[in-house]
């Protein structure tokens, strides 16, 4: 059946290409393509990949058989889209250097990406998504903002607890600002008795032997519509340490989490005769995704990492 809102290839290309470098959702919860909106993935018990089998076999005997016993989890991607519009007067008065429809798609895609960033931050920084023993709420002298805190030992000890050692550190901006200037971290990274300064993400990654250090810096308006804006950090005062598989997929790969994605981002346009005096062009862009925790045992969370 023909869609009443035909897909526009040029606008779709703009929507697909759009990226905000400050957003980290795609790096923390990488996209996993699925063929249908309804998808499934396997969750395995913590000992599935660590049982040591008896591999010996007699000259004519049958080798022992192993099976990966897990639970199949079924879910569905969710459509996320927004509409916008450009009055015909704006289109008629634009020159060749300005694409009003393309700009409208980018502005809409920015808001869709912002909403996704919040969903990702809420998923990763929520303590309920981590099992007991793989999360800690810091307080008093243990918080990294306290002069007596020992972040190197605290983080090192926690890195050894998940079944898969985390290879990615995800900081909220305020936590990162505190950690990168902490005297113990500065001394360990810079040496020579340095007690003040700032270290880089790469230096912290090397210090803790992880592949990636990410910092969530995006802000969102937490005020209700009609009230004065209240901009707050989407990624709060937490530090999540995650294991991310090199190539996450929906089958037998252990990884903390991912974003299941059905199809590509799309963008469509149609004439809206009720827009202004001359009418206009309405546009819609969106994507069908679902952020999920896949392996809870492959991560560790520090809540209230700073005061």
mmCIF file of C-alpha atoms in Angstrom:
data_model
loop_
_atom_site.group_PDB
_atom_site.id
_atom_site.type_symbol
_atom_site.label_atom_id
_atom_site.label_comp_id
_atom_site.label_asym_id
_atom_site.label_seq_id
_atom_site.Cartn_x
_atom_site.Cartn_y
_atom_site.Cartn_z
ATOM 1 C CA UNK A 1 0.000 0.000 0.000
ATOM 2 C CA UNK A 2 1.314 3.438 -0.911
ATOM 3 C CA UNK A 3 2.217 5.626 2.028
ATOM 4 C CA UNK A 4 0.339 8.933 2.332
ATOM 5 C CA UNK A 5 3.694 10.419 3.331
ATOM 6 C CA UNK A 6 6.156 9.371 0.598
ATOM 7 C CA UNK A 7 9.780 9.062 1.622
ATOM 8 C CA UNK A 8 11.990 11.803 0.235
ATOM 9 C CA UNK A 9 15.466 10.442 -0.697
ATOM 10 C CA UNK A 10 17.262 13.785 -0.371
ATOM 11 C CA UNK A 11 15.806 14.565 3.060
ATOM 12 C CA UNK A 12 16.360 10.964 4.180
ATOM 13 C CA UNK A 13 20.044 11.294 3.251
ATOM 14 C CA UNK A 14 20.264 14.376 5.476
ATOM 15 C CA UNK A 15 18.558 12.541 8.359
ATOM 16 C CA UNK A 16 20.821 9.486 8.021
ATOM 17 C CA UNK A 17 23.994 11.584 7.846
ATOM 18 C CA UNK A 18 23.106 13.747 10.836
ATOM 19 C CA UNK A 19 25.389 13.304 13.867
ATOM 20 C CA UNK A 20 25.915 15.398 16.985
ATOM 21 C CA UNK A 21 29.475 14.845 18.183
ATOM 22 C CA UNK A 22 28.515 15.643 21.781
ATOM 23 C CA UNK A 23 26.110 12.702 21.997
ATOM 24 C CA UNK A 24 27.499 9.330 23.077
ATOM 25 C CA UNK A 25 24.430 7.060 22.934
ATOM 26 C CA UNK A 26 25.621 5.312 19.760
ATOM 27 C CA UNK A 27 28.993 4.579 21.379
ATOM 28 C CA UNK A 28 27.619 3.383 24.714
ATOM 29 C CA UNK A 29 24.695 1.386 23.288
ATOM 30 C CA UNK A 30 25.794 0.592 19.723
ATOM 31 C CA UNK A 31 23.156 -0.073 17.100
ATOM 32 C CA UNK A 32 22.234 -3.674 16.285
ATOM 33 C CA UNK A 33 20.296 -4.107 13.047
ATOM 34 C CA UNK A 34 17.226 -6.369 13.134
ATOM 35 C CA UNK A 35 15.071 -7.486 10.212
ATOM 36 C CA UNK A 36 11.707 -6.872 11.871
ATOM 37 C CA UNK A 37 10.354 -4.575 14.543
ATOM 38 C CA UNK A 38 9.807 -7.577 16.799
ATOM 39 C CA UNK A 39 13.169 -9.058 17.745
ATOM 40 C CA UNK A 40 14.685 -11.492 20.209
ATOM 41 C CA UNK A 41 18.052 -12.050 21.826
ATOM 42 C CA UNK A 42 19.513 -14.591 24.225
ATOM 43 C CA UNK A 43 20.328 -13.964 27.872
ATOM 44 C CA UNK A 44 22.632 -16.583 29.378
ATOM 45 C CA UNK A 45 23.314 -17.479 32.980
ATOM 46 C CA UNK A 46 26.556 -16.165 34.408
ATOM 47 C CA UNK A 47 28.350 -19.522 34.198
ATOM 48 C CA UNK A 48 27.399 -20.400 30.607
ATOM 49 C CA UNK A 49 30.634 -19.286 28.983
ATOM 50 C CA UNK A 50 32.889 -20.237 31.888
ATOM 51 C CA UNK A 51 32.107 -23.909 32.550
ATOM 52 C CA UNK A 52 35.190 -25.969 31.759
ATOM 53 C CA UNK A 53 34.097 -28.990 29.696
ATOM 54 C CA UNK A 54 35.665 -32.431 29.566
ATOM 55 C CA UNK A 55 37.111 -32.451 26.063
ATOM 56 C CA UNK A 56 38.807 -35.855 26.200
ATOM 57 C CA UNK A 57 37.404 -38.484 23.851
ATOM 58 C CA UNK A 58 38.192 -42.135 23.323
ATOM 59 C CA UNK A 59 39.412 -43.546 20.044
ATOM 60 C CA UNK A 60 35.893 -44.638 19.032
ATOM 61 C CA UNK A 61 33.697 -42.918 21.581
ATOM 62 C CA UNK A 62 31.417 -39.971 20.966
ATOM 63 C CA UNK A 63 32.709 -36.570 22.182
ATOM 64 C CA UNK A 64 30.811 -34.895 24.970
ATOM 65 C CA UNK A 65 28.122 -32.534 23.744
ATOM 66 C CA UNK A 66 27.740 -28.995 25.014
ATOM 67 C CA UNK A 67 24.797 -26.652 24.669
ATOM 68 C CA UNK A 68 24.385 -23.009 25.494
ATOM 69 C CA UNK A 69 21.302 -22.861 27.675
ATOM 70 C CA UNK A 70 19.795 -19.429 27.950
ATOM 71 C CA UNK A 71 16.566 -17.494 27.969
ATOM 72 C CA UNK A 72 15.192 -15.982 24.802
ATOM 73 C CA UNK A 73 14.046 -12.409 25.387
ATOM 74 C CA UNK A 74 11.539 -10.912 22.966
ATOM 75 C CA UNK A 75 10.956 -7.207 22.472
ATOM 76 C CA UNK A 76 10.040 -4.707 19.769
ATOM 77 C CA UNK A 77 11.595 -1.531 18.469
ATOM 78 C CA UNK A 78 9.653 1.676 19.039
ATOM 79 C CA UNK A 79 8.992 4.336 16.423
ATOM 80 C CA UNK A 80 10.396 7.741 17.353
ATOM 81 C CA UNK A 81 9.473 10.594 15.019
ATOM 82 C CA UNK A 82 8.647 14.291 14.962
ATOM 83 C CA UNK A 83 6.922 16.566 12.463
ATOM 84 C CA UNK A 84 7.901 20.033 11.362
ATOM 85 C CA UNK A 85 7.045 22.404 8.587
ATOM 86 C CA UNK A 86 8.328 25.234 6.439
ATOM 87 C CA UNK A 87 5.960 27.968 5.169
ATOM 88 C CA UNK A 88 5.967 28.416 1.412
ATOM 89 C CA UNK A 89 7.073 32.027 1.907
ATOM 90 C CA UNK A 90 10.330 30.798 3.473
ATOM 91 C CA UNK A 91 10.928 28.412 0.596
ATOM 92 C CA UNK A 92 10.169 31.013 -2.081
ATOM 93 C CA UNK A 93 12.451 33.597 -0.466
ATOM 94 C CA UNK A 94 15.450 31.308 0.122
ATOM 95 C CA UNK A 95 18.487 31.387 -2.158
ATOM 96 C CA UNK A 96 20.577 28.506 -3.482
ATOM 97 C CA UNK A 97 22.863 28.576 -0.430
ATOM 98 C CA UNK A 98 20.021 27.855 1.968
ATOM 99 C CA UNK A 99 17.920 24.679 2.078
ATOM 100 C CA UNK A 100 14.997 25.369 4.435
ATOM 101 C CA UNK A 101 13.619 21.820 4.247
ATOM 102 C CA UNK A 102 17.022 20.261 4.875
ATOM 103 C CA UNK A 103 17.613 22.564 7.826
ATOM 104 C CA UNK A 104 14.199 21.682 9.263
ATOM 105 C CA UNK A 105 15.042 17.965 9.042
ATOM 106 C CA UNK A 106 18.354 18.545 10.835
ATOM 107 C CA UNK A 107 16.667 20.517 13.612
ATOM 108 C CA UNK A 108 14.085 17.765 14.083
ATOM 109 C CA UNK A 109 16.771 15.080 14.015
ATOM 110 C CA UNK A 110 18.645 16.989 16.724
ATOM 111 C CA UNK A 111 15.608 16.718 19.004
ATOM 112 C CA UNK A 112 15.160 13.017 18.215
ATOM 113 C CA UNK A 113 18.840 12.433 19.000
ATOM 114 C CA UNK A 114 18.492 14.398 22.236
ATOM 115 C CA UNK A 115 15.575 12.200 23.308
ATOM 116 C CA UNK A 116 17.625 9.096 22.478
ATOM 117 C CA UNK A 117 20.567 10.452 24.476
ATOM 118 C CA UNK A 118 18.293 10.800 27.507
ATOM 119 C CA UNK A 119 16.936 7.266 27.112
ATOM 120 C CA UNK A 120 20.482 5.925 26.905
ATOM 121 C CA UNK A 121 21.638 7.913 29.945
ATOM 122 C CA UNK A 122 18.644 6.780 31.982
ATOM 123 C CA UNK A 123 19.260 3.138 31.045
ATOM 124 C CA UNK A 124 23.001 3.124 31.727
ATOM 125 C CA UNK A 125 22.976 5.276 34.873
ATOM 126 C CA UNK A 126 20.030 3.570 36.628
ATOM 127 C CA UNK A 127 21.218 1.347 39.480
ATOM 128 C CA UNK A 128 18.255 -1.027 39.102
ATOM 129 C CA UNK A 129 19.756 -2.228 35.795
ATOM 130 C CA UNK A 130 22.771 -3.690 37.617
ATOM 131 C CA UNK A 131 22.758 -6.796 39.847
ATOM 132 C CA UNK A 132 23.729 -6.591 43.497
ATOM 133 C CA UNK A 133 27.481 -6.847 43.891
ATOM 134 C CA UNK A 134 28.078 -4.970 40.650
ATOM 135 C CA UNK A 135 27.124 -1.510 41.865
ATOM 136 C CA UNK A 136 28.041 0.789 44.712
ATOM 137 C CA UNK A 137 26.722 4.074 46.031
ATOM 138 C CA UNK A 138 29.638 6.201 47.159
ATOM 139 C CA UNK A 139 29.376 8.512 50.139
ATOM 140 C CA UNK A 140 31.563 10.687 52.328
ATOM 141 C CA UNK A 141 35.274 10.111 51.894
ATOM 142 C CA UNK A 142 34.740 7.452 49.217
ATOM 143 C CA UNK A 143 33.243 9.970 46.781
ATOM 144 C CA UNK A 144 35.787 11.052 44.188
ATOM 145 C CA UNK A 145 35.196 14.700 45.022
ATOM 146 C CA UNK A 146 36.545 14.163 48.565
ATOM 147 C CA UNK A 147 40.204 14.963 49.181
ATOM 148 C CA UNK A 148 40.724 11.627 50.965
ATOM 149 C CA UNK A 149 39.213 9.471 48.213
ATOM 150 C CA UNK A 150 41.265 6.812 46.441
ATOM 151 C CA UNK A 151 39.795 6.592 42.933
ATOM 152 C CA UNK A 152 42.542 4.408 41.470
ATOM 153 C CA UNK A 153 42.067 1.592 43.989
ATOM 154 C CA UNK A 154 38.287 2.000 44.019
ATOM 155 C CA UNK A 155 38.005 1.755 40.244
ATOM 156 C CA UNK A 156 40.618 -0.995 39.883
ATOM 157 C CA UNK A 157 38.902 -3.181 42.472
ATOM 158 C CA UNK A 158 35.533 -2.753 40.753
ATOM 159 C CA UNK A 159 36.916 -3.505 37.284
ATOM 160 C CA UNK A 160 37.812 -7.019 38.437
ATOM 161 C CA UNK A 161 34.290 -7.884 39.616
ATOM 162 C CA UNK A 162 32.158 -8.266 36.435
ATOM 163 C CA UNK A 163 32.375 -11.585 34.598
ATOM 164 C CA UNK A 164 33.600 -9.701 31.546
ATOM 165 C CA UNK A 165 36.140 -7.042 32.462
ATOM 166 C CA UNK A 166 34.777 -3.651 31.360
ATOM 167 C CA UNK A 167 36.586 -2.057 28.428
ATOM 168 C CA UNK A 168 34.666 1.218 28.458
ATOM 169 C CA UNK A 169 34.334 3.916 31.132
ATOM 170 C CA UNK A 170 31.318 6.222 30.857
ATOM 171 C CA UNK A 171 31.474 9.387 32.973
ATOM 172 C CA UNK A 172 28.919 12.076 33.557
ATOM 173 C CA UNK A 173 30.551 15.417 32.737
ATOM 174 C CA UNK A 174 30.844 16.578 36.361
ATOM 175 C CA UNK A 175 32.367 13.268 37.443
ATOM 176 C CA UNK A 176 34.893 13.423 34.602
ATOM 177 C CA UNK A 177 35.869 16.996 35.494
ATOM 178 C CA UNK A 178 36.550 15.803 39.046
ATOM 179 C CA UNK A 179 38.424 12.637 38.085
ATOM 180 C CA UNK A 180 40.710 14.215 35.490
ATOM 181 C CA UNK A 181 42.048 16.710 38.044
ATOM 182 C CA UNK A 182 42.133 14.395 41.081
ATOM 183 C CA UNK A 183 45.650 14.509 42.608
ATOM 184 C CA UNK A 184 46.034 10.704 42.571
ATOM 185 C CA UNK A 185 45.019 10.484 38.916
ATOM 186 C CA UNK A 186 47.231 13.414 37.921
ATOM 187 C CA UNK A 187 50.238 11.941 39.731
ATOM 188 C CA UNK A 188 49.688 8.481 38.239
ATOM 189 C CA UNK A 189 49.349 9.810 34.687
ATOM 190 C CA UNK A 190 51.847 12.673 34.701
ATOM 191 C CA UNK A 191 54.312 11.552 37.365
ATOM 192 C CA UNK A 192 57.210 13.713 38.602
ATOM 193 C CA UNK A 193 55.321 14.602 41.752
ATOM 194 C CA UNK A 194 52.569 16.421 39.875
ATOM 195 C CA UNK A 195 49.626 17.135 42.150
ATOM 196 C CA UNK A 196 47.717 19.612 40.022
ATOM 197 C CA UNK A 197 46.624 19.653 36.417
ATOM 198 C CA UNK A 198 44.311 17.856 34.030
ATOM 199 C CA UNK A 199 44.778 14.518 32.318
ATOM 200 C CA UNK A 200 43.298 13.388 29.011
ATOM 201 C CA UNK A 201 40.773 10.672 28.310
ATOM 202 C CA UNK A 202 43.458 8.635 26.588
ATOM 203 C CA UNK A 203 45.694 8.828 29.664
ATOM 204 C CA UNK A 204 42.872 7.620 31.908
ATOM 205 C CA UNK A 205 42.094 4.818 29.442
ATOM 206 C CA UNK A 206 45.722 3.692 29.591
ATOM 207 C CA UNK A 207 45.818 4.001 33.386
ATOM 208 C CA UNK A 208 42.890 1.615 33.821
ATOM 209 C CA UNK A 209 43.646 -0.514 30.748
ATOM 210 C CA UNK A 210 40.350 0.112 28.968
ATOM 211 C CA UNK A 211 39.782 0.828 25.307
ATOM 212 C CA UNK A 212 37.537 3.826 25.623
ATOM 213 C CA UNK A 213 36.661 6.705 27.945
ATOM 214 C CA UNK A 214 33.405 8.478 27.143
ATOM 215 C CA UNK A 215 31.970 11.607 28.738
ATOM 216 C CA UNK A 216 28.287 12.475 28.628
ATOM 217 C CA UNK A 217 27.997 16.250 28.387
ATOM 218 C CA UNK A 218 24.575 16.758 26.782
ATOM 219 C CA UNK A 219 22.000 18.923 28.517
ATOM 220 C CA UNK A 220 18.223 18.818 28.421
ATOM 221 C CA UNK A 221 15.411 21.041 29.619
ATOM 222 C CA UNK A 222 13.820 19.380 32.654
ATOM 223 C CA UNK A 223 11.133 22.060 33.116
ATOM 224 C CA UNK A 224 7.552 21.430 32.102
ATOM 225 C CA UNK A 225 6.208 23.194 29.038
ATOM 226 C CA UNK A 226 5.330 26.787 29.804
ATOM 227 C CA UNK A 227 7.777 27.073 32.697
ATOM 228 C CA UNK A 228 11.172 28.754 32.670
ATOM 229 C CA UNK A 229 13.856 26.558 31.127
ATOM 230 C CA UNK A 230 15.943 24.455 33.521
ATOM 231 C CA UNK A 231 18.905 22.921 31.711
ATOM 232 C CA UNK A 232 20.374 19.876 33.438
ATOM 233 C CA UNK A 233 22.946 17.257 32.477
ATOM 234 C CA UNK A 234 21.423 14.118 30.974
ATOM 235 C CA UNK A 235 24.361 12.056 32.244
ATOM 236 C CA UNK A 236 24.456 12.591 36.003
ATOM 237 C CA UNK A 237 26.948 12.034 38.820
ATOM 238 C CA UNK A 238 27.686 8.422 37.970
ATOM 239 C CA UNK A 239 30.458 6.341 36.480
ATOM 240 C CA UNK A 240 29.455 3.256 34.511
ATOM 241 C CA UNK A 241 32.090 0.700 33.556
ATOM 242 C CA UNK A 242 30.826 -1.461 30.712
ATOM 243 C CA UNK A 243 31.987 -4.333 28.563
ATOM 244 C CA UNK A 244 31.202 -3.639 24.907
ATOM 245 C CA UNK A 245 31.693 -6.439 22.408
ATOM 246 C CA UNK A 246 33.841 -5.564 19.373
ATOM 247 C CA UNK A 247 30.927 -6.398 17.064
ATOM 248 C CA UNK A 248 27.654 -6.463 19.039
ATOM 249 C CA UNK A 249 24.815 -8.462 17.519
ATOM 250 C CA UNK A 250 21.537 -10.045 18.551
ATOM 251 C CA UNK A 251 22.815 -13.627 18.723
ATOM 252 C CA UNK A 252 25.450 -15.193 20.953
ATOM 253 C CA UNK A 253 27.604 -12.168 21.760
ATOM 254 C CA UNK A 254 28.041 -11.024 25.359
ATOM 255 C CA UNK A 255 27.848 -7.238 25.636
ATOM 256 C CA UNK A 256 26.351 -4.964 28.288
ATOM 257 C CA UNK A 257 23.773 -3.322 26.077
ATOM 258 C CA UNK A 258 22.800 -2.167 22.649
ATOM 259 C CA UNK A 259 20.248 -0.360 20.549
ATOM 260 C CA UNK A 260 18.131 -2.606 18.374
ATOM 261 C CA UNK A 261 17.371 -0.782 15.131
ATOM 262 C CA UNK A 262 14.765 -1.651 12.509
ATOM 263 C CA UNK A 263 15.410 -0.079 9.128
ATOM 264 C CA UNK A 264 17.066 3.271 8.533
ATOM 265 C CA UNK A 265 16.143 6.760 9.583
ATOM 266 C CA UNK A 266 13.524 8.134 7.247
ATOM 267 C CA UNK A 267 12.316 11.569 6.188
ATOM 268 C CA UNK A 268 9.196 12.455 4.242
ATOM 269 C CA UNK A 269 7.444 15.604 3.085
ATOM 270 C CA UNK A 270 3.993 16.610 1.903
ATOM 271 C CA UNK A 271 2.064 19.742 1.060
ATOM 272 C CA UNK A 272 0.196 21.374 3.932
ATOM 273 C CA UNK A 273 -2.346 23.849 2.572
ATOM 274 C CA UNK A 274 -3.318 24.997 6.066
ATOM 275 C CA UNK A 275 0.137 26.354 6.922
ATOM 276 C CA UNK A 276 0.077 30.146 6.827
ATOM 277 C CA UNK A 277 -1.513 32.152 4.027
ATOM 278 C CA UNK A 278 0.328 30.432 1.174
ATOM 279 C CA UNK A 279 0.512 26.935 2.603
ATOM 280 C CA UNK A 280 3.784 25.134 3.152
ATOM 281 C CA UNK A 281 5.668 21.857 3.174
ATOM 282 C CA UNK A 282 5.364 19.573 6.200
ATOM 283 C CA UNK A 283 8.262 17.236 6.979
ATOM 284 C CA UNK A 284 8.587 14.182 9.181
ATOM 285 C CA UNK A 285 11.703 12.318 10.226
ATOM 286 C CA UNK A 286 12.276 9.459 12.616
ATOM 287 C CA UNK A 287 13.699 6.039 13.380
ATOM 288 C CA UNK A 288 12.579 2.755 14.943
ATOM 289 C CA UNK A 289 14.863 1.718 17.824
ATOM 290 C CA UNK A 290 14.884 0.161 21.293
ATOM 291 C CA UNK A 291 17.666 0.520 23.865
ATOM 292 C CA UNK A 292 18.190 -2.634 25.943
ATOM 293 C CA UNK A 293 20.465 -4.064 28.618
ATOM 294 C CA UNK A 294 21.657 -7.430 27.294
ATOM 295 C CA UNK A 295 24.183 -8.737 29.843
ATOM 296 C CA UNK A 296 23.884 -7.215 33.323
ATOM 297 C CA UNK A 297 26.911 -9.130 34.588
ATOM 298 C CA UNK A 298 29.201 -7.344 32.134
ATOM 299 C CA UNK A 299 29.264 -3.979 33.893
ATOM 300 C CA UNK A 300 29.684 -2.070 37.147
ATOM 301 C CA UNK A 301 28.080 1.195 38.278
ATOM 302 C CA UNK A 302 29.257 3.829 40.750
ATOM 303 C CA UNK A 303 26.258 5.868 41.870
ATOM 304 C CA UNK A 304 26.735 9.262 43.556
ATOM 305 C CA UNK A 305 30.362 9.203 42.417
ATOM 306 C CA UNK A 306 30.773 12.819 43.527
ATOM 307 C CA UNK A 307 29.012 14.959 46.111
#
